PDB file of C-alpha atoms in Angstrom:
ATOM      1  CA  UNK A   1     -24.453 -16.716   9.739  1.00 47.00           C
ATOM      2  CA  UNK A   2     -25.487 -19.002  12.104  1.00 52.00           C
ATOM      3  CA  UNK A   3     -24.207 -19.540  15.669  1.00 60.00           C
ATOM      4  CA  UNK A   4     -25.503 -22.851  16.513  1.00 73.00           C
ATOM      5  CA  UNK A   5     -23.203 -25.354  17.636  1.00 82.00           C
ATOM      6  CA  UNK A   6     -22.518 -28.595  15.538  1.00 82.00           C
ATOM      7  CA  UNK A   7     -24.801 -31.436  16.789  1.00 88.00           C
ATOM      8  CA  UNK A   8     -23.825 -35.075  18.009  1.00 84.00           C
ATOM      9  CA  UNK A   9     -25.482 -36.493  15.149  1.00 83.00           C
ATOM     10  CA  UNK A  10     -23.261 -34.241  12.728  1.00 82.00           C
ATOM     11  CA  UNK A  11     -20.417 -35.570  14.334  1.00 82.00           C
ATOM     12  CA  UNK A  12     -21.581 -39.139  14.000  1.00 85.00           C
ATOM     13  CA  UNK A  13     -22.056 -38.442  10.299  1.00 85.00           C
ATOM     14  CA  UNK A  14     -18.416 -37.414  10.054  1.00 83.00           C
ATOM     15  CA  UNK A  15     -17.676 -40.659  11.772  1.00 87.00           C
ATOM     16  CA  UNK A  16     -19.790 -42.867   9.534  1.00 86.00           C
ATOM     17  CA  UNK A  17     -18.032 -41.244   6.506  1.00 87.00           C
ATOM     18  CA  UNK A  18     -14.646 -41.871   7.878  1.00 85.00           C
ATOM     19  CA  UNK A  19     -15.441 -45.562   8.447  1.00 89.00           C
ATOM     20  CA  UNK A  20     -17.064 -46.013   4.814  1.00 85.00           C
ATOM     21  CA  UNK A  21     -13.766 -44.643   3.484  1.00 86.00           C
ATOM     22  CA  UNK A  22     -11.711 -47.023   5.707  1.00 88.00           C
ATOM     23  CA  UNK A  23      -9.936 -44.252   7.298  1.00 86.00           C
ATOM     24  CA  UNK A  24      -8.680 -45.889  10.513  1.00 88.00           C
ATOM     25  CA  UNK A  25      -8.330 -44.281  13.977  1.00 88.00           C
ATOM     26  CA  UNK A  26      -4.678 -43.241  13.829  1.00 88.00           C
ATOM     27  CA  UNK A  27      -5.021 -41.731  10.511  1.00 85.00           C
ATOM     28  CA  UNK A  28      -7.954 -39.811  11.674  1.00 86.00           C
ATOM     29  CA  UNK A  29      -6.142 -38.623  14.704  1.00 89.00           C
ATOM     30  CA  UNK A  30      -3.022 -37.469  12.600  1.00 85.00           C
ATOM     31  CA  UNK A  31      -5.334 -35.336  10.743  1.00 81.00           C
ATOM     32  CA  UNK A  32      -6.774 -33.702  13.796  1.00 83.00           C
ATOM     33  CA  UNK A  33      -3.324 -33.259  15.175  1.00 83.00           C
ATOM     34  CA  UNK A  34      -1.613 -31.497  12.412  1.00 78.00           C
ATOM     35  CA  UNK A  35      -4.272 -29.278  11.592  1.00 73.00           C
ATOM     36  CA  UNK A  36      -5.900 -30.489   8.326  1.00 75.00           C
ATOM     37  CA  UNK A  37      -9.357 -30.664   9.900  1.00 78.00           C
ATOM     38  CA  UNK A  38      -8.581 -27.210  11.207  1.00 73.00           C
ATOM     39  CA  UNK A  39      -7.963 -26.080   7.852  1.00 63.00           C
ATOM     40  CA  UNK A  40     -11.163 -27.749   6.399  1.00 69.00           C
ATOM     41  CA  UNK A  41     -13.195 -26.193   8.756  1.00 71.00           C
ATOM     42  CA  UNK A  42     -11.657 -22.903   8.101  1.00 62.00           C
ATOM     43  CA  UNK A  43     -12.944 -23.255   4.316  1.00 57.00           C
ATOM     44  CA  UNK A  44     -16.317 -23.820   5.672  1.00 60.00           C
ATOM     45  CA  UNK A  45     -15.926 -20.531   7.732  1.00 58.00           C
ATOM     46  CA  UNK A  46     -14.837 -18.700   5.029  1.00 55.00           C
ATOM     47  CA  UNK A  47     -17.921 -19.757   2.769  1.00 57.00           C
ATOM     48  CA  UNK A  48     -20.021 -17.882   5.651  1.00 69.00           C
ATOM     49  CA  UNK A  49     -18.821 -14.688   4.339  1.00 79.00           C
ATOM     50  CA  UNK A  50     -19.442 -13.084   0.996  1.00 83.00           C
ATOM     51  CA  UNK A  51     -16.962 -10.453   0.069  1.00 87.00           C
ATOM     52  CA  UNK A  52     -17.723  -7.495  -2.083  1.00 87.00           C
ATOM     53  CA  UNK A  53     -17.931  -7.773  -5.736  1.00 88.00           C
ATOM     54  CA  UNK A  54     -14.578  -8.201  -7.143  1.00 89.00           C
ATOM     55  CA  UNK A  55     -12.994  -8.710  -3.679  1.00 93.00           C
ATOM     56  CA  UNK A  56     -11.946 -11.953  -2.119  1.00 91.00           C
ATOM     57  CA  UNK A  57     -11.022 -13.328   1.424  1.00 91.00           C
ATOM     58  CA  UNK A  58      -8.794 -15.519   3.135  1.00 89.00           C
ATOM     59  CA  UNK A  59      -9.147 -17.240   6.467  1.00 88.00           C
ATOM     60  CA  UNK A  60      -6.114 -17.570   8.657  1.00 89.00           C
ATOM     61  CA  UNK A  61      -5.487 -19.478  12.011  1.00 89.00           C
ATOM     62  CA  UNK A  62      -3.450 -17.829  14.629  1.00 90.00           C
ATOM     63  CA  UNK A  63      -2.109 -18.016  18.159  1.00 88.00           C
ATOM     64  CA  UNK A  64      -0.905 -15.527  20.411  1.00 87.00           C
ATOM     65  CA  UNK A  65      -0.194 -13.910  23.687  1.00 85.00           C
ATOM     66  CA  UNK A  66      -2.035 -10.705  24.120  1.00 83.00           C
ATOM     67  CA  UNK A  67       0.170  -9.361  26.687  1.00 83.00           C
ATOM     68  CA  UNK A  68       3.384  -9.988  24.845  1.00 85.00           C
ATOM     69  CA  UNK A  69       5.851  -7.207  25.127  1.00 87.00           C
ATOM     70  CA  UNK A  70       5.287  -4.577  22.373  1.00 88.00           C
ATOM     71  CA  UNK A  71       8.910  -4.507  21.120  1.00 90.00           C
ATOM     72  CA  UNK A  72       9.036  -8.349  21.103  1.00 89.00           C
ATOM     73  CA  UNK A  73       5.626  -8.496  19.098  1.00 87.00           C
ATOM     74  CA  UNK A  74       6.993  -6.017  16.622  1.00 88.00           C
ATOM     75  CA  UNK A  75      10.296  -8.095  15.969  1.00 89.00           C
ATOM     76  CA  UNK A  76       8.355 -11.306  15.968  1.00 87.00           C
ATOM     77  CA  UNK A  77       5.987 -10.234  13.355  1.00 88.00           C
ATOM     78  CA  UNK A  78       8.665  -8.097  11.207  1.00 89.00           C
ATOM     79  CA  UNK A  79      11.745  -9.331  11.991  1.00 90.00           C
ATOM     80  CA  UNK A  80      13.366  -6.425   9.629  1.00 92.00           C
ATOM     81  CA  UNK A  81      11.816  -3.735  11.458  1.00 91.00           C
ATOM     82  CA  UNK A  82      14.121  -0.981  11.961  1.00 90.00           C
ATOM     83  CA  UNK A  83      14.827   0.310  15.482  1.00 90.00           C
ATOM     84  CA  UNK A  84      14.115   4.020  14.652  1.00 87.00           C
ATOM     85  CA  UNK A  85      10.618   3.109  12.895  1.00 88.00           C
ATOM     86  CA  UNK A  86       7.397   4.963  14.611  1.00 83.00           C
ATOM     87  CA  UNK A  87       5.513   1.755  15.032  1.00 88.00           C
ATOM     88  CA  UNK A  88       8.058   1.008  17.977  1.00 88.00           C
ATOM     89  CA  UNK A  89       6.733   4.233  19.615  1.00 83.00           C
ATOM     90  CA  UNK A  90       2.863   3.415  20.314  1.00 83.00           C
ATOM     91  CA  UNK A  91       2.888   0.344  22.440  1.00 79.00           C
ATOM     92  CA  UNK A  92       1.208   2.623  25.090  1.00 78.00           C
ATOM     93  CA  UNK A  93      -1.545   3.128  22.707  1.00 76.00           C
ATOM     94  CA  UNK A  94      -2.205  -0.775  22.557  1.00 73.00           C
ATOM     95  CA  UNK A  95      -2.856  -1.999  25.861  1.00 67.00           C
ATOM     96  CA  UNK A  96      -4.518  -5.291  26.860  1.00 66.00           C
ATOM     97  CA  UNK A  97      -5.282  -6.845  30.087  1.00 58.00           C
ATOM     98  CA  UNK A  98      -5.568 -10.481  28.689  1.00 68.00           C
ATOM     99  CA  UNK A  99      -2.840 -12.792  29.612  1.00 73.00           C
ATOM    100  CA  UNK A 100      -4.032 -16.213  28.407  1.00 81.00           C
ATOM    101  CA  UNK A 101      -2.914 -17.289  25.040  1.00 86.00           C
ATOM    102  CA  UNK A 102      -5.623 -16.954  22.379  1.00 87.00           C
ATOM    103  CA  UNK A 103      -6.119 -19.214  19.338  1.00 87.00           C
ATOM    104  CA  UNK A 104      -8.423 -17.786  16.602  1.00 89.00           C
ATOM    105  CA  UNK A 105      -9.264 -17.284  12.865  1.00 88.00           C
ATOM    106  CA  UNK A 106      -8.903 -14.001  11.158  1.00 93.00           C
ATOM    107  CA  UNK A 107     -10.956 -13.146   8.081  1.00 94.00           C
ATOM    108  CA  UNK A 108      -8.756 -11.171   5.501  1.00 95.00           C
ATOM    109  CA  UNK A 109     -10.282  -9.037   2.772  1.00 96.00           C
ATOM    110  CA  UNK A 110      -8.394  -8.107  -0.219  1.00 94.00           C
ATOM    111  CA  UNK A 111      -9.430  -6.276  -3.462  1.00 93.00           C
ATOM    112  CA  UNK A 112      -7.184  -7.547  -6.343  1.00 89.00           C
ATOM    113  CA  UNK A 113      -8.880  -5.168  -8.651  1.00 86.00           C
ATOM    114  CA  UNK A 114      -7.401  -2.122  -6.982  1.00 84.00           C
ATOM    115  CA  UNK A 115     -10.751  -0.778  -6.018  1.00 88.00           C
ATOM    116  CA  UNK A 116     -10.615  -1.091  -2.226  1.00 89.00           C
ATOM    117  CA  UNK A 117      -9.735   0.979   0.546  1.00 94.00           C
ATOM    118  CA  UNK A 118      -9.870   1.627   4.524  1.00 94.00           C
ATOM    119  CA  UNK A 119     -13.613   2.811   4.626  1.00 94.00           C
ATOM    120  CA  UNK A 120     -14.772   0.071   2.087  1.00 94.00           C
ATOM    121  CA  UNK A 121     -13.268  -2.852   4.205  1.00 95.00           C
ATOM    122  CA  UNK A 122     -14.768  -1.354   7.291  1.00 95.00           C
ATOM    123  CA  UNK A 123     -17.978  -0.961   6.030  1.00 95.00           C
ATOM    124  CA  UNK A 124     -18.309  -4.523   4.748  1.00 95.00           C
ATOM    125  CA  UNK A 125     -16.921  -5.986   7.984  1.00 94.00           C
ATOM    126  CA  UNK A 126     -19.558  -4.228  10.001  1.00 94.00           C
ATOM    127  CA  UNK A 127     -22.285  -5.696   7.604  1.00 91.00           C
ATOM    128  CA  UNK A 128     -20.895  -9.086   8.059  1.00 90.00           C
ATOM    129  CA  UNK A 129     -20.777  -8.748  11.838  1.00 90.00           C
ATOM    130  CA  UNK A 130     -16.989  -9.029  12.078  1.00 93.00           C
ATOM    131  CA  UNK A 131     -14.831  -7.160  14.396  1.00 94.00           C
ATOM    132  CA  UNK A 132     -11.730  -5.241  14.115  1.00 95.00           C
ATOM    133  CA  UNK A 133      -8.252  -6.558  14.781  1.00 94.00           C
ATOM    134  CA  UNK A 134      -5.201  -5.329  16.857  1.00 90.00           C
ATOM    135  CA  UNK A 135      -1.635  -5.318  16.252  1.00 90.00           C
ATOM    136  CA  UNK A 136      -0.905  -8.477  18.253  1.00 89.00           C
ATOM    137  CA  UNK A 137      -3.189 -10.466  15.902  1.00 92.00           C
ATOM    138  CA  UNK A 138      -1.752  -9.140  12.707  1.00 93.00           C
ATOM    139  CA  UNK A 139       1.919  -9.477  14.202  1.00 92.00           C
ATOM    140  CA  UNK A 140       0.949 -13.425  14.843  1.00 92.00           C
ATOM    141  CA  UNK A 141       0.237 -13.492  10.910  1.00 91.00           C
ATOM    142  CA  UNK A 142       3.758 -12.106  10.314  1.00 88.00           C
ATOM    143  CA  UNK A 143       5.337 -14.714  12.638  1.00 88.00           C
ATOM    144  CA  UNK A 144       3.382 -17.799  11.737  1.00 85.00           C
ATOM    145  CA  UNK A 145       2.093 -16.951   7.958  1.00 87.00           C
ATOM    146  CA  UNK A 146       4.937 -15.129   6.841  1.00 79.00           C
ATOM    147  CA  UNK A 147       4.692 -16.745   3.220  1.00 81.00           C
ATOM    148  CA  UNK A 148       1.198 -15.521   2.685  1.00 82.00           C
ATOM    149  CA  UNK A 149       2.440 -13.609  -0.023  1.00 78.00           C
ATOM    150  CA  UNK A 150       3.313 -16.745  -2.007  1.00 80.00           C
ATOM    151  CA  UNK A 151      -0.011 -18.161  -1.893  1.00 79.00           C
ATOM    152  CA  UNK A 152      -1.536 -15.712  -4.011  1.00 73.00           C
ATOM    153  CA  UNK A 153       1.544 -14.736  -6.091  1.00 75.00           C
ATOM    154  CA  UNK A 154       1.813 -11.092  -4.675  1.00 74.00           C
ATOM    155  CA  UNK A 155       4.827  -9.443  -3.459  1.00 74.00           C
ATOM    156  CA  UNK A 156       4.436  -7.581  -1.212  1.00 85.00           C
ATOM    157  CA  UNK A 157       1.707  -8.133   0.740  1.00 89.00           C
ATOM    158  CA  UNK A 158       0.419  -5.723   3.480  1.00 92.00           C
ATOM    159  CA  UNK A 159      -1.712  -7.010   6.199  1.00 95.00           C
ATOM    160  CA  UNK A 160      -3.514  -4.505   8.136  1.00 96.00           C
ATOM    161  CA  UNK A 161      -4.976  -4.421  11.589  1.00 94.00           C
ATOM    162  CA  UNK A 162      -8.123  -2.483  11.536  1.00 95.00           C
ATOM    163  CA  UNK A 163      -8.191  -0.931  14.968  1.00 91.00           C
ATOM    164  CA  UNK A 164      -6.534   2.343  14.301  1.00 85.00           C
ATOM    165  CA  UNK A 165      -5.005   5.048  16.662  1.00 80.00           C
ATOM    166  CA  UNK A 166      -4.362   8.637  15.990  1.00 73.00           C
ATOM    167  CA  UNK A 167      -0.917  10.072  15.260  1.00 65.00           C
ATOM    168  CA  UNK A 168       0.802  11.944  18.352  1.00 64.00           C
ATOM    169  CA  UNK A 169       4.126  13.798  18.861  1.00 57.00           C
ATOM    170  CA  UNK A 170       7.058  12.108  16.910  1.00 54.00           C
ATOM    171  CA  UNK A 171       4.593  10.475  14.392  1.00 60.00           C
ATOM    172  CA  UNK A 172       2.191  12.125  12.088  1.00 58.00           C
ATOM    173  CA  UNK A 173       0.204  14.133  14.537  1.00 64.00           C
ATOM    174  CA  UNK A 174      -3.615  13.958  14.547  1.00 67.00           C
ATOM    175  CA  UNK A 175      -3.642  11.458  11.480  1.00 80.00           C
ATOM    176  CA  UNK A 176      -5.457   7.972  11.746  1.00 85.00           C
ATOM    177  CA  UNK A 177      -2.935   5.336  11.768  1.00 88.00           C
ATOM    178  CA  UNK A 178      -3.080   1.613  11.144  1.00 92.00           C
ATOM    179  CA  UNK A 179      -0.653  -1.044  12.208  1.00 92.00           C
ATOM    180  CA  UNK A 180       0.579  -3.271   9.226  1.00 93.00           C
ATOM    181  CA  UNK A 181       2.739  -6.211   8.717  1.00 94.00           C
ATOM    182  CA  UNK A 182       4.388  -5.874   5.346  1.00 90.00           C
ATOM    183  CA  UNK A 183       5.592  -9.347   3.707  1.00 90.00           C
ATOM    184  CA  UNK A 184       7.827  -9.639   1.010  1.00 87.00           C
ATOM    185  CA  UNK A 185      10.240 -12.453  -0.370  1.00 80.00           C
ATOM    186  CA  UNK A 186      13.257 -11.463   1.524  1.00 80.00           C
ATOM    187  CA  UNK A 187      11.903  -9.202   4.357  1.00 88.00           C
ATOM    188  CA  UNK A 188       9.140  -8.826   7.207  1.00 90.00           C
ATOM    189  CA  UNK A 189       8.530  -5.492   8.391  1.00 92.00           C
ATOM    190  CA  UNK A 190       5.928  -3.939  11.159  1.00 92.00           C
ATOM    191  CA  UNK A 191       4.855  -0.282  10.057  1.00 91.00           C
ATOM    192  CA  UNK A 192       2.275   2.291  10.457  1.00 90.00           C
ATOM    193  CA  UNK A 193       0.325   3.751   7.704  1.00 89.00           C
ATOM    194  CA  UNK A 194      -2.129   6.594   7.441  1.00 89.00           C
ATOM    195  CA  UNK A 195      -5.356   4.818   6.762  1.00 91.00           C
ATOM    196  CA  UNK A 196      -5.963   7.021   3.774  1.00 90.00           C
ATOM    197  CA  UNK A 197      -3.294   5.415   1.912  1.00 90.00           C
ATOM    198  CA  UNK A 198      -4.465   1.728   2.450  1.00 91.00           C
ATOM    199  CA  UNK A 199      -5.887   1.675  -0.839  1.00 90.00           C
ATOM    200  CA  UNK A 200      -3.868  -0.365  -3.113  1.00 88.00           C
ATOM    201  CA  UNK A 201      -3.998  -4.092  -4.312  1.00 91.00           C
ATOM    202  CA  UNK A 202      -1.405  -5.374  -1.932  1.00 91.00           C
ATOM    203  CA  UNK A 203      -3.577  -4.468   1.380  1.00 94.00           C
ATOM    204  CA  UNK A 204      -5.432  -7.515   3.178  1.00 95.00           C
ATOM    205  CA  UNK A 205      -7.559  -6.028   5.900  1.00 97.00           C
ATOM    206  CA  UNK A 206      -7.784  -8.317   8.898  1.00 96.00           C
ATOM    207  CA  UNK A 207     -11.209  -8.893  10.857  1.00 96.00           C
ATOM    208  CA  UNK A 208     -12.188 -11.239  13.375  1.00 91.00           C
ATOM    209  CA  UNK A 209     -15.664 -13.008  14.129  1.00 85.00           C
TER     210      UNK A 209
END
């Protein structure tokens, strides 16, 4: 995958195409402001990645504050998360020193034929040069893309952060646990799941470039 930046002549080609199609300055700026260009570019980025046979990918753009308080992030991403859920007890294991708001694209991998799992997803991401995600990124999906399940006519959808932790007292001690946002027609929840159980058609594994 090329990391070389877009060139000025390429930008001028876009300008020429817009003028040839009689797209005025105002309409062009509106497309920049309302995200239509960003969504188009997301589609181009998705074309850089080839999913495993039978799998599919989705690119979503998120914006988040890495240092948001854990309980607030849990609630923003999953407004129906109960107060006694184990996910509310592990904020100390997901610390961040970054304070500036971040905007980025996440690549979500799903296996609609029900033949995927945690290890296969991580192996694909490593081969594609992608990095693992943390809960604050996936929580932003729950907050800003809470209708993701309607796009592919799936209910529920479970979006998985791929940087896992090890369970301790009060959870499943010793098990590898992954943070997930669970999206359904009427509910959004933040949860922890053992990574070995993340092998069904509803899982979308989240990675970043």
